[in-house]
Coordinates of C-alpha atoms and ligand atoms in Angstrom, one line a residue:
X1 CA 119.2 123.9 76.8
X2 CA 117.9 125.6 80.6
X3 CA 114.9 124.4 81.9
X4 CA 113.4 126.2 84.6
X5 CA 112.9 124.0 87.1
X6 CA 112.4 126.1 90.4
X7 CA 109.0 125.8 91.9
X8 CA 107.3 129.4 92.9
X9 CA 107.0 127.9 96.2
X10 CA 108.0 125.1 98.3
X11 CA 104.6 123.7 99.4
X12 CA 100.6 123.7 97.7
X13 CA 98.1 124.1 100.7
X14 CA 95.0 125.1 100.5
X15 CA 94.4 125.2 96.3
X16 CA 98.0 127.4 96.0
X17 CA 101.6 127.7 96.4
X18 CA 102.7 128.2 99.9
X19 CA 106.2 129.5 101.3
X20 CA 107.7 129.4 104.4
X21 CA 111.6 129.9 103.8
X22 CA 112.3 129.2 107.7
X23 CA 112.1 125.3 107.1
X24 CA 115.5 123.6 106.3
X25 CA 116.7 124.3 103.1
X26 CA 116.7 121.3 100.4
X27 CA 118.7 121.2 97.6
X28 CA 117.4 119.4 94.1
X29 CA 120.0 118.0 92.5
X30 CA 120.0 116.6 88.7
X31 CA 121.8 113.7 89.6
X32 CA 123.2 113.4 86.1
X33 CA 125.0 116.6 86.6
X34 CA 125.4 116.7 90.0
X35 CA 123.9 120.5 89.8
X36 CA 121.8 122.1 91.9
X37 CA 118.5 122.4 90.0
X38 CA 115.9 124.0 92.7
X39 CA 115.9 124.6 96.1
X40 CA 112.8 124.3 98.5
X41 CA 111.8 124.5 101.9
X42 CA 111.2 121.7 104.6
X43 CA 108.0 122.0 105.9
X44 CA 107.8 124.0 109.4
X45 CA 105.1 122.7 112.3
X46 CA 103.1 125.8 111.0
X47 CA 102.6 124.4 107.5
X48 CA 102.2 121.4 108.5
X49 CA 99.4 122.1 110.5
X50 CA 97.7 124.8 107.8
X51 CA 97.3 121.7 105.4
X52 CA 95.7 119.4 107.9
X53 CA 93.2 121.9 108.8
X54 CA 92.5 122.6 104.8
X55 CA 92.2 119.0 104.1
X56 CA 89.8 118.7 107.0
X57 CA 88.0 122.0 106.2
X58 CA 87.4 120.7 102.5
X59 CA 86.7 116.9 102.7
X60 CA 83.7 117.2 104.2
X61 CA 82.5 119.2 101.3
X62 CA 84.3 117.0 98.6
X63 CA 82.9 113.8 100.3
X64 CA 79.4 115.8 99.9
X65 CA 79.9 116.1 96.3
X66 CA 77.9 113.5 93.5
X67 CA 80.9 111.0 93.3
X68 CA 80.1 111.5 88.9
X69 CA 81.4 115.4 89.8
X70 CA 84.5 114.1 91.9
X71 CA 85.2 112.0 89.1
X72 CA 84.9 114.5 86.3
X73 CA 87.7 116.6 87.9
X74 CA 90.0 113.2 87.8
X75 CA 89.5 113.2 84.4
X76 CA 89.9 116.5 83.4
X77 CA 93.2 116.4 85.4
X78 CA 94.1 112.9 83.7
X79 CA 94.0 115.5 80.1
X80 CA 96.0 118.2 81.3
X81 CA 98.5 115.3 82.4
X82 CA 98.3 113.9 78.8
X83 CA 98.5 117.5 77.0
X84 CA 101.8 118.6 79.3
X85 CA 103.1 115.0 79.1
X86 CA 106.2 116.1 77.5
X87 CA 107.5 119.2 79.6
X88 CA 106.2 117.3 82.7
X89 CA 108.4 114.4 81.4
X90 CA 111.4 116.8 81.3
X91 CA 111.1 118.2 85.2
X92 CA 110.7 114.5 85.9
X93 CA 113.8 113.7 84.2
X94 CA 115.5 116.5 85.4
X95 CA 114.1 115.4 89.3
X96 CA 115.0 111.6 89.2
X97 CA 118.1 111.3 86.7
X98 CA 115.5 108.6 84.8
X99 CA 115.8 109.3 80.8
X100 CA 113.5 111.4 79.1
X101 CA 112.5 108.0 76.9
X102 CA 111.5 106.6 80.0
X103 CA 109.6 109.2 81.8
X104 CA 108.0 110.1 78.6
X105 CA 106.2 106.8 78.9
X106 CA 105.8 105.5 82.2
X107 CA 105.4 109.1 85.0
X108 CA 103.6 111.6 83.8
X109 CA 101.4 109.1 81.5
X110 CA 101.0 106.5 84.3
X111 CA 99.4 109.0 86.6
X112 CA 97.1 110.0 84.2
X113 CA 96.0 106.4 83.5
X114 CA 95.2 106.5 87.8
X115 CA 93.2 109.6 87.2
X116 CA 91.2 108.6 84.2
X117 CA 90.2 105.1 85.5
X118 CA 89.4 106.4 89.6
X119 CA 87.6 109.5 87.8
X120 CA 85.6 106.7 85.6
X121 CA 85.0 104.3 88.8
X122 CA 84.0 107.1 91.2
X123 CA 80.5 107.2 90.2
X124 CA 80.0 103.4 90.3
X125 CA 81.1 103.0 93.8
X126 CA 77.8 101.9 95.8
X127 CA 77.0 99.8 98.9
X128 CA 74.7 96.7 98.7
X129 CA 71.3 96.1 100.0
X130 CA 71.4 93.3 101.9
X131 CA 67.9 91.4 102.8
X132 CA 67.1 89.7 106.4
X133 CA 63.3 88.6 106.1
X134 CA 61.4 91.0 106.7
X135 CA 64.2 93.7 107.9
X136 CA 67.0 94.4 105.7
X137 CA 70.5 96.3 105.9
X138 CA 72.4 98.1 103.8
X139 CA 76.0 99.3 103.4
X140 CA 76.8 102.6 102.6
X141 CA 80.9 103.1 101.1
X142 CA 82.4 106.3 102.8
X143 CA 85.8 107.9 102.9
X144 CA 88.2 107.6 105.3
X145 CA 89.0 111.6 105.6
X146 CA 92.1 113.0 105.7
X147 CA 94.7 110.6 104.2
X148 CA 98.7 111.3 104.1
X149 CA 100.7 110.0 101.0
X150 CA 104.4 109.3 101.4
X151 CA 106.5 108.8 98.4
X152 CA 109.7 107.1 97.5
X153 CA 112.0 109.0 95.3
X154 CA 112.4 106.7 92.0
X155 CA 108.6 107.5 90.7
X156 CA 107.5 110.9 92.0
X157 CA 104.6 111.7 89.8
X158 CA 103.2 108.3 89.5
X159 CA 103.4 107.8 93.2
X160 CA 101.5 111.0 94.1
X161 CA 98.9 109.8 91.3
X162 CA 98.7 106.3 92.3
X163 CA 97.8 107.4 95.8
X164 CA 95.6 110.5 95.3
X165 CA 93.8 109.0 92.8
X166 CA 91.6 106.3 94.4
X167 CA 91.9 108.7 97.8
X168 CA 90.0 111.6 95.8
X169 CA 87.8 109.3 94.1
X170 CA 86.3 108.1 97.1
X171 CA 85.8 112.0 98.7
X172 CA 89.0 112.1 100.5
X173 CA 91.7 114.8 101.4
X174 CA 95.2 113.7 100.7
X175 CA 98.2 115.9 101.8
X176 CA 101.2 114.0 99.6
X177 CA 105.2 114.7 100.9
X178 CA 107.1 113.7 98.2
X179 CA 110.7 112.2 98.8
X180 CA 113.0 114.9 99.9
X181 CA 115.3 113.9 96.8
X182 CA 112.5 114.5 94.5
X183 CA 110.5 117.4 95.4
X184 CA 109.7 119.0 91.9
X185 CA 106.8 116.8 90.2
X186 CA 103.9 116.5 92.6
X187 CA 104.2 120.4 93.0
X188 CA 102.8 120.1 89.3
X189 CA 100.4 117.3 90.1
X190 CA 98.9 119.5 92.5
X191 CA 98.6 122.7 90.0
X192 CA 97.0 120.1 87.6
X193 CA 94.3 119.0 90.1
X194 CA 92.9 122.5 90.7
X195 CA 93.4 123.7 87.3
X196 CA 90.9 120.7 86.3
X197 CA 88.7 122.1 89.2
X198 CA 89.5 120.4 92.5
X199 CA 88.1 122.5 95.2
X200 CA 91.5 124.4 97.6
X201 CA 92.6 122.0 100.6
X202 CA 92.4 118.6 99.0
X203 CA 95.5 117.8 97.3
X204 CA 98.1 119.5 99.2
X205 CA 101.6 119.1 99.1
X206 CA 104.5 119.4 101.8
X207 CA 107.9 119.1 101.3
X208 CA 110.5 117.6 104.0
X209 CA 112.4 114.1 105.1
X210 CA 111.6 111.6 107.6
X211 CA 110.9 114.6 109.9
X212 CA 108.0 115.6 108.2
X213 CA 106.4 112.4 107.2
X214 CA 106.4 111.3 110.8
X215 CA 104.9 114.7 111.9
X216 CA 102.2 113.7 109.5
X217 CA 101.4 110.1 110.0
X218 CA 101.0 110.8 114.1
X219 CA 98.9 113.6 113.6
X220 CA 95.5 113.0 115.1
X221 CA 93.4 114.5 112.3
X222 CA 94.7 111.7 109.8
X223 CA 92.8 109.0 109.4
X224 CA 95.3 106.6 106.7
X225 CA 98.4 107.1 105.7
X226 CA 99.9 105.4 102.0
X227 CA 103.8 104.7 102.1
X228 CA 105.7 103.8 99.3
X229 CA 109.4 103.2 100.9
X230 CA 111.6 101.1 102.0
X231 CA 111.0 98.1 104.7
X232 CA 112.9 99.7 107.6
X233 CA 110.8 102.7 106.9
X234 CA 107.5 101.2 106.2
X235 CA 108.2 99.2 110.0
X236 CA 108.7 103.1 111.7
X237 CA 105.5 104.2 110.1
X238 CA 103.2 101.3 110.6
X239 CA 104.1 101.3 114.3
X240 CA 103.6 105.1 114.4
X241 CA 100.2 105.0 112.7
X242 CA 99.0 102.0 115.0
X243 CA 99.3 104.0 117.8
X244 CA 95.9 106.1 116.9
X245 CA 94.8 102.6 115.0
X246 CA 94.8 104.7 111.4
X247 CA 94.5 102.8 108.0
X248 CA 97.8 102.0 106.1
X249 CA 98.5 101.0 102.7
X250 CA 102.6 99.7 102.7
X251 CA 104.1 99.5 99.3
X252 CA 108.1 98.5 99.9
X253 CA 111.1 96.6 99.2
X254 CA 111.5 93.5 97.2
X255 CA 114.2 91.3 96.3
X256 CA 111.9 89.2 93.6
X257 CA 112.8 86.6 92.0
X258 CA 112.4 85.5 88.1
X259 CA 112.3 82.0 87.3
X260 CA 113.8 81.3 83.2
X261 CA 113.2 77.6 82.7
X262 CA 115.3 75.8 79.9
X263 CA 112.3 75.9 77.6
X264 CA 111.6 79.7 77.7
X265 CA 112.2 82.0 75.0
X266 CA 115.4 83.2 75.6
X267 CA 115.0 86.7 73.8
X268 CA 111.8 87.0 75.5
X269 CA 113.5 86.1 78.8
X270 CA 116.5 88.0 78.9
X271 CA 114.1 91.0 77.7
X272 CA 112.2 90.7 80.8
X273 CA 115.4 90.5 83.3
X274 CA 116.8 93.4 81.4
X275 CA 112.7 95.3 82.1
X276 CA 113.1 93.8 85.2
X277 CA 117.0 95.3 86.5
X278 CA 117.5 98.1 84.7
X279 CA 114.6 100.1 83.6
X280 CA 115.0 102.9 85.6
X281 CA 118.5 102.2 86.3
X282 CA 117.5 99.1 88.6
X283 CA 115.8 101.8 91.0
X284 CA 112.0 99.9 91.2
X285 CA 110.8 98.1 93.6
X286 CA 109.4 95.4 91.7
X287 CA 112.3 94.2 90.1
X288 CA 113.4 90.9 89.7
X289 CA 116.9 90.6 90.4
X290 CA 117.2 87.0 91.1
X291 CA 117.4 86.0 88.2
X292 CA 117.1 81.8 88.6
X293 CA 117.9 80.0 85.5
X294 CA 117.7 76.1 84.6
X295 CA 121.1 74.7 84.4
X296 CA 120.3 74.0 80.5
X297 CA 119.9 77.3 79.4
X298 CA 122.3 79.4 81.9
X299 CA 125.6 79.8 80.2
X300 CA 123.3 80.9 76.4
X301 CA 121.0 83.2 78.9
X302 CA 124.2 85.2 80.1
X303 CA 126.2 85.6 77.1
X304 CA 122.9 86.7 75.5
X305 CA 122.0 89.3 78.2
X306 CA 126.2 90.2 78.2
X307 CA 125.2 91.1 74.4
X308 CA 122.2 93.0 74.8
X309 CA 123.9 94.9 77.4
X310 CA 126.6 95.8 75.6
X311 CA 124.1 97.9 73.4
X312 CA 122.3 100.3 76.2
X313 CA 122.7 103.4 75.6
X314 CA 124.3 105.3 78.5
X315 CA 124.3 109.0 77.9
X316 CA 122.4 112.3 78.4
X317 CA 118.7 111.5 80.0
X318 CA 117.6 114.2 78.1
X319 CA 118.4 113.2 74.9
X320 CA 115.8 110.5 73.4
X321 CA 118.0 107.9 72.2
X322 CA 119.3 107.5 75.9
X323 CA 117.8 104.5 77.2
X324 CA 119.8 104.2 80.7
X325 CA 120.4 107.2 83.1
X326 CA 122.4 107.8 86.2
X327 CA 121.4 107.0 90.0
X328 CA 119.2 109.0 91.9
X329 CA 121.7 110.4 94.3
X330 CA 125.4 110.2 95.4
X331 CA 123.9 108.2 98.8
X332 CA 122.6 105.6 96.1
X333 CA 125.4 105.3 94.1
X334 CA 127.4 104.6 97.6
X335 CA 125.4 102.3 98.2
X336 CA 125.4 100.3 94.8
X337 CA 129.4 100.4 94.7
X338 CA 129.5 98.8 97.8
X339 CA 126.9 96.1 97.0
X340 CA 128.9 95.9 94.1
X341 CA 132.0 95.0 95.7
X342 CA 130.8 92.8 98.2
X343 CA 129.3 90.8 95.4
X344 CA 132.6 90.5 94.1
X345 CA 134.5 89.6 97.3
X346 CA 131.7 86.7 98.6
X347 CA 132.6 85.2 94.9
X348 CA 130.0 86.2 92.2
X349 CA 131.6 86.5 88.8
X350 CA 130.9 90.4 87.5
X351 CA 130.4 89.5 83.6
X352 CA 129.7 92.8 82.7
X353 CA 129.0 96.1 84.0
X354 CA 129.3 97.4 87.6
X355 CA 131.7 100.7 86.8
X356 CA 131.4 104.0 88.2
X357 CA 132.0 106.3 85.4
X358 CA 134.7 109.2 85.4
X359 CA 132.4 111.9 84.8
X360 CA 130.0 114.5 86.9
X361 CA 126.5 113.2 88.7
X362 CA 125.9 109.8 89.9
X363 CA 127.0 106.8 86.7
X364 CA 127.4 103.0 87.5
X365 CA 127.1 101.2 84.7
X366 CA 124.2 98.0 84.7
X367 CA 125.8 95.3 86.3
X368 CA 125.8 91.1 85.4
X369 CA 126.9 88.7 88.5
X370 CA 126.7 85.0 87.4
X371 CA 127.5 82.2 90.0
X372 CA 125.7 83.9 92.6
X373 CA 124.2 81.5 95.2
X374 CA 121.6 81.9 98.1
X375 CA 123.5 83.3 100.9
X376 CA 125.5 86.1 99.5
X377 CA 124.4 90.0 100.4
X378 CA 123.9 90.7 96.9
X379 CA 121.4 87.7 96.9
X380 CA 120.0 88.6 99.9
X381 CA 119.1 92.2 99.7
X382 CA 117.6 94.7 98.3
X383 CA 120.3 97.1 96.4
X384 CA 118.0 99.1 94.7
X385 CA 120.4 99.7 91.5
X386 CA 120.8 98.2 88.3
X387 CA 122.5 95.1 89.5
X388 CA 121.2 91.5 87.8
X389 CA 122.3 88.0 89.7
X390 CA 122.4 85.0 87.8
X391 CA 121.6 82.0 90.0
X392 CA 121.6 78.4 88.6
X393 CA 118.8 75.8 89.5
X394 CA 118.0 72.2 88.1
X395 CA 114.7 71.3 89.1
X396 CA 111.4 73.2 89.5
X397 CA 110.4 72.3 93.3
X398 CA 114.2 73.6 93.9
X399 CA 113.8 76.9 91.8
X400 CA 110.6 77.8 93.8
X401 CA 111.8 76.8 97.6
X402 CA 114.8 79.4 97.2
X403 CA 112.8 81.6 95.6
X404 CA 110.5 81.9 98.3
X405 CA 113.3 81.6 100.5
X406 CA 113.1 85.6 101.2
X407 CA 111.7 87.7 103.8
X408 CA 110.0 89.8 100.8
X409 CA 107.1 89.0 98.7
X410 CA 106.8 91.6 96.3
X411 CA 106.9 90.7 92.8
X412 CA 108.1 87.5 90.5
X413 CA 108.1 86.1 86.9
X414 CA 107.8 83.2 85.0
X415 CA 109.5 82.3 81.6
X416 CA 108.4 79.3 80.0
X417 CA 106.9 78.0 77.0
X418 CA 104.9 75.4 78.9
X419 CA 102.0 77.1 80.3
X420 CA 100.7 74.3 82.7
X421 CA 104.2 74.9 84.3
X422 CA 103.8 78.4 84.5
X423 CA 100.6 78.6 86.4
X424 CA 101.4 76.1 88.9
X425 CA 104.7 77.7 90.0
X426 CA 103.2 80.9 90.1
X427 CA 100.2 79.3 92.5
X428 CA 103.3 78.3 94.8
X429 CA 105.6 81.4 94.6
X430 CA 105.2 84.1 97.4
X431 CA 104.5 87.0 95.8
X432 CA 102.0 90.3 95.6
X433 CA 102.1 90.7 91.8
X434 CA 103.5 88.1 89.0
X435 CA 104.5 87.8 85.9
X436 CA 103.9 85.0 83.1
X437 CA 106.5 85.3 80.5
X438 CA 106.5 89.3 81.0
X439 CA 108.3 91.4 84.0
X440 CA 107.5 94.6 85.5
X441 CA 103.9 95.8 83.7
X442 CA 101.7 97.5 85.5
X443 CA 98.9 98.8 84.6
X444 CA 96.1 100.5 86.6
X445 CA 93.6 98.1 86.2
X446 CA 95.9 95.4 87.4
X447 CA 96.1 95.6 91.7
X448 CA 99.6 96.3 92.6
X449 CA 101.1 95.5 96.2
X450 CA 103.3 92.6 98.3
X451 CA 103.3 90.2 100.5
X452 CA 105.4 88.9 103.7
X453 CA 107.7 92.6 104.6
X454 CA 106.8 94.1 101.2
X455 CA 103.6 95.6 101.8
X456 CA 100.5 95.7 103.3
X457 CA 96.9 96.8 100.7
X458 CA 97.0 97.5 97.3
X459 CA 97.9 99.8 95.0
X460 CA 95.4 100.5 91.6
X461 CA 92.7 98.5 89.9
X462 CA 89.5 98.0 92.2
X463 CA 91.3 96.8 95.1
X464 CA 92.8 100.5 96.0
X465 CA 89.1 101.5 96.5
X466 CA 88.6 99.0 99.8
X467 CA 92.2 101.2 101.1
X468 CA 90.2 104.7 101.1
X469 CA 87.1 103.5 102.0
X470 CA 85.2 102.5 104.8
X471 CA 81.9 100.1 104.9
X472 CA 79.2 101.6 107.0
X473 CA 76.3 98.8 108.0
X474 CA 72.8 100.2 108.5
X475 CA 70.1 97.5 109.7
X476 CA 66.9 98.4 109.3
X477 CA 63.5 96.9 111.2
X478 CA 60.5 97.3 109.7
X479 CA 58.1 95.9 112.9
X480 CA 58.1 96.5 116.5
X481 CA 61.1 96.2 118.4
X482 CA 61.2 93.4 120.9
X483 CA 62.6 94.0 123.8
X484 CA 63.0 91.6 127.2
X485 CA 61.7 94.4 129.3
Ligands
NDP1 P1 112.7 105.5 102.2 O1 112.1 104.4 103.0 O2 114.0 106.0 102.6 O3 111.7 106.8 102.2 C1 110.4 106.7 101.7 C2 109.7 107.9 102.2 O4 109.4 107.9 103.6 C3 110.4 109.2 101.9 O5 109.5 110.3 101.6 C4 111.1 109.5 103.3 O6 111.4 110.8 103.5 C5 109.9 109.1 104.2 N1 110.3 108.8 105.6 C6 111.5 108.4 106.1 N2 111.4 108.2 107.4 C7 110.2 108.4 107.8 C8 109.4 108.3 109.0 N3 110.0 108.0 110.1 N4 108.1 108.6 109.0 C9 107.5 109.0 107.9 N5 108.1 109.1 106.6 C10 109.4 108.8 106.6 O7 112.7 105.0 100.7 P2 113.4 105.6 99.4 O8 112.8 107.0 99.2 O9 114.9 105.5 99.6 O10 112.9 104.7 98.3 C11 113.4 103.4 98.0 C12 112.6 102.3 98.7 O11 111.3 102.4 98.3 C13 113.1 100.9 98.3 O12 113.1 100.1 99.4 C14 112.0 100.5 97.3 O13 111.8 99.1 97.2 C15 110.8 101.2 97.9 N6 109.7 101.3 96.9 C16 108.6 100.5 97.0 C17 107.7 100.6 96.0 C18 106.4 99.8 96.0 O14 105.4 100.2 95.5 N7 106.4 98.7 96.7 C19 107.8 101.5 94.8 C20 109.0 102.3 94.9 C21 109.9 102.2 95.9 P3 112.9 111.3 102.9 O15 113.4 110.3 102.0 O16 112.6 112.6 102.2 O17 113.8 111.4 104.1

């Protein structure tokens, strides 16, 4: 079966599709082929600088709007997400490599859920009165104005979602640049938004690399800019948007752990290290893949998870019964194989897993290292591929210093029948967003971000809202002013 997967243009500016064929050329690659699937654009200074103006032109406008009407356009577009879920799900797959089971459930519809809860919030977002005697103050919640959205490759459409959501919601412009790997979905996103009626100039997309996202985040008419990326990244971009002081929202790298104490539930355990390693062939930041386990239970836990791994099904993305796809990119795949190997020379014991597979695009098979300790590289950072440690601990105050023993602090998880347990480890573990007996979930309502070098803000829920906003105080007198003079 073709798909037709080339965009009629590079870039959306100014409610359409914009070309400018003198920007680099960038190839889209279905990375379980290795084919070239699309070909677009890199974004010249001139489009670059015809979205800024749009968003500028329109916010004002959009920020003028009744927040209920902003939302209702959210909400509208969270539909036409819903109704196209499936040939959006497709282009995803087609994009990332991820398999068509997977993006069916977790791109497409996850944006959707950011667009139907922001378009149901935007209405209810009010300042407070505040009371001082006889005077009294109040507070008034504005937008920040032009806000830049920079994504990471592994969830295109969910990214540009999570991020324009909350910005539109609170009467922002957003101009999104995807990852130059996966330029394809947020093209659609865009069409979405103004087919559900969002005014020209406030969701606009440009394509390009680093390049481009730097132009963007030093550009004096943007006011916050969103990054979902890597660390080294995220440390470039912060220091670039602290220069003009602008508001950031950092959502980057992990190297999580997951803590499986002897009296967990070990289906229910290895279930959430497999969720929590190699959905999305191991290519989310969240995951857990220090994966600590009480001396008790660590030989059953690996010969279990050897089992269940011995029964992914490693095929076509596009075909349903698929549940695990190739790696993004042939960079990625580098980069596994050689995390892969130095796992193997510092002295972890591959169980299972970690080949490369003799066959066009970009296969490596989900890998299982047991003995791993603290100071190997494969412990140590992030590989971004489906690559699970096994690390062995005896007592809890041990398993919770070396998990914390990390200069990330994005995610971890908890598997234990004994609740108390549970909730006091978690109190002491270093991390942005945890799990109790579960790995990975995460739904809107729930905020969504790190701590330590994985991120500054939050992602989702209510939380997103205090990232595109801005508190305006008004005090008010009500008598004669006093003055010394
Ligand atoms: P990168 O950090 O390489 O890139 C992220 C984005 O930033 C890309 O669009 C990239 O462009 C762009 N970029 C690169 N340099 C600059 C710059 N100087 N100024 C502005 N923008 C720039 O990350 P990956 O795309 O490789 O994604 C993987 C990383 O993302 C992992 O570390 C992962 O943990 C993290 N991530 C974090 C998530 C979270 O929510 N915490 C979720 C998903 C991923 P281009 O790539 O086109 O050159």
């Amino acid at each position: 079966m073709t798909y037709d997967t080339q965009p009629n243009a590079s870039h959306f500016v100014n409610g359409a599709p914009l070309e400018d064929a003198t920007g680099d050329v960038i190839d889209v690659i279905y990375p379980a082929t290795g084919e070239v699937i699309a070909r677009v654009h890199a974004a010249t200074d001139a489009v670059i600088a015809e979205a800024v103006a749009g968003a500028q032109a329109a916010q004002a406008e959009w920020a003028a709007t009744p927040p209920r009407e902003r939302g209702r356009v959210l909400t509208r577009a969270a539909q036409i997400l819903r109704e196209r879920n499936r040939e959006l799900s497709v282009l995803e797959t087609m994009d990332t490599g991820k398999p068509l089971s997977e993006t069916l459930v977790a791109d497409a519809t996850s944006g959707a859920d950011a667009l139907e809860y922001f378009g149901g919030i935007a209405a209810g977002l009010t300042g407070e009165h505040i009371p001082l005697g006889r005077d009294w103050a109040y507070t008034v919640r504005e937008p920040l104005g032009v806000c830049v959205g920079i994504g990471a490759w592994n969830y295109p459409t969910q990214i540009a979602c999570w991020k324009a959501a909350p910005a539109l919601a609170c009467g922002n412009a957003m101009i999104f640049k995807p990852s130059e790997t996966t330029p394809l979905s947020a093209l659609k996103v865009a069409e979405i938004l103004v087919e559900a009626g969002l005014p020209a100039g406030l969701f606009n997309v440009v394509q390009g690399a680093g390049a481009v996202g730097a132009a963007l985040t030093t550009h004096p008419a943007v006011d916050k800019v969103s990054l979902t990326g890597s660390v080294p990244t995220g440390r470039k971009v912060y220091a670039a948007a602290a220069e003009s002081i602008k508001h950031v929202t950092m959502e980057l790298g992990g190297k999580s752990p997951i803590l499986v104490f002897d009296d967990a539930d070990i289906e229910d355990a290895v279930g959430g290290a497999i969720l929590g390693n190699f959905y999305s062939s191991g290519q989310i930041c969240s995951n857990g893949t220090r994966v600590f386990v009480q001396k008790g239970l660590r030989e059953r836990f690996v010969a279990r998870m050897a089992e269940r791994m011995a029964e992914a099904v490693i095929g076509d993305p596009l075909d349903e019964a698929t549940n695990f796809g190739p790696l993004v990119s042939a960079r990625q795949m580098e980069i596994v194989t050689s995390y892969l190997e130095k796992g193997k020379a510092e002295g972890a014991r591959l169980v299972a897993g970690g080949e490369r597979l003799d066959r066009p695009g970009y296969w490596v098979t989900p890998a299982l290292f047991d003995g791993v300790t603290d100071d190997m590289t494969i412990a140590q950072e992030e590989i971004f591929g489906p690559v699970l440690s096994v690390l062995e601990f005896e007592t809890e105050d041990e398993a919770v210093a070396r998990a914390n023993d990390t200069t990330f602090g994005l995610s971890a998880g908890v598997f234990t029948r004994d609740l108390a347990r549970a909730h006091r480890v978690i109190g002491r573990l270093r991390a942005g967003t945890c799990f109790v007996n579960s790995y990975n979930d995460a739904p809107v309502e729930m905020p969504f971000g790190g701590v330590k070098m994985s991120g500054v803000g939050r992602e989702n829920a209510k939380a997103a809202i205090e990232h595109y906003s801005q508190l305006k105080s008004v005090y008010v007198r009500m008598g004669p002013v006093e003055a010394p003079f």
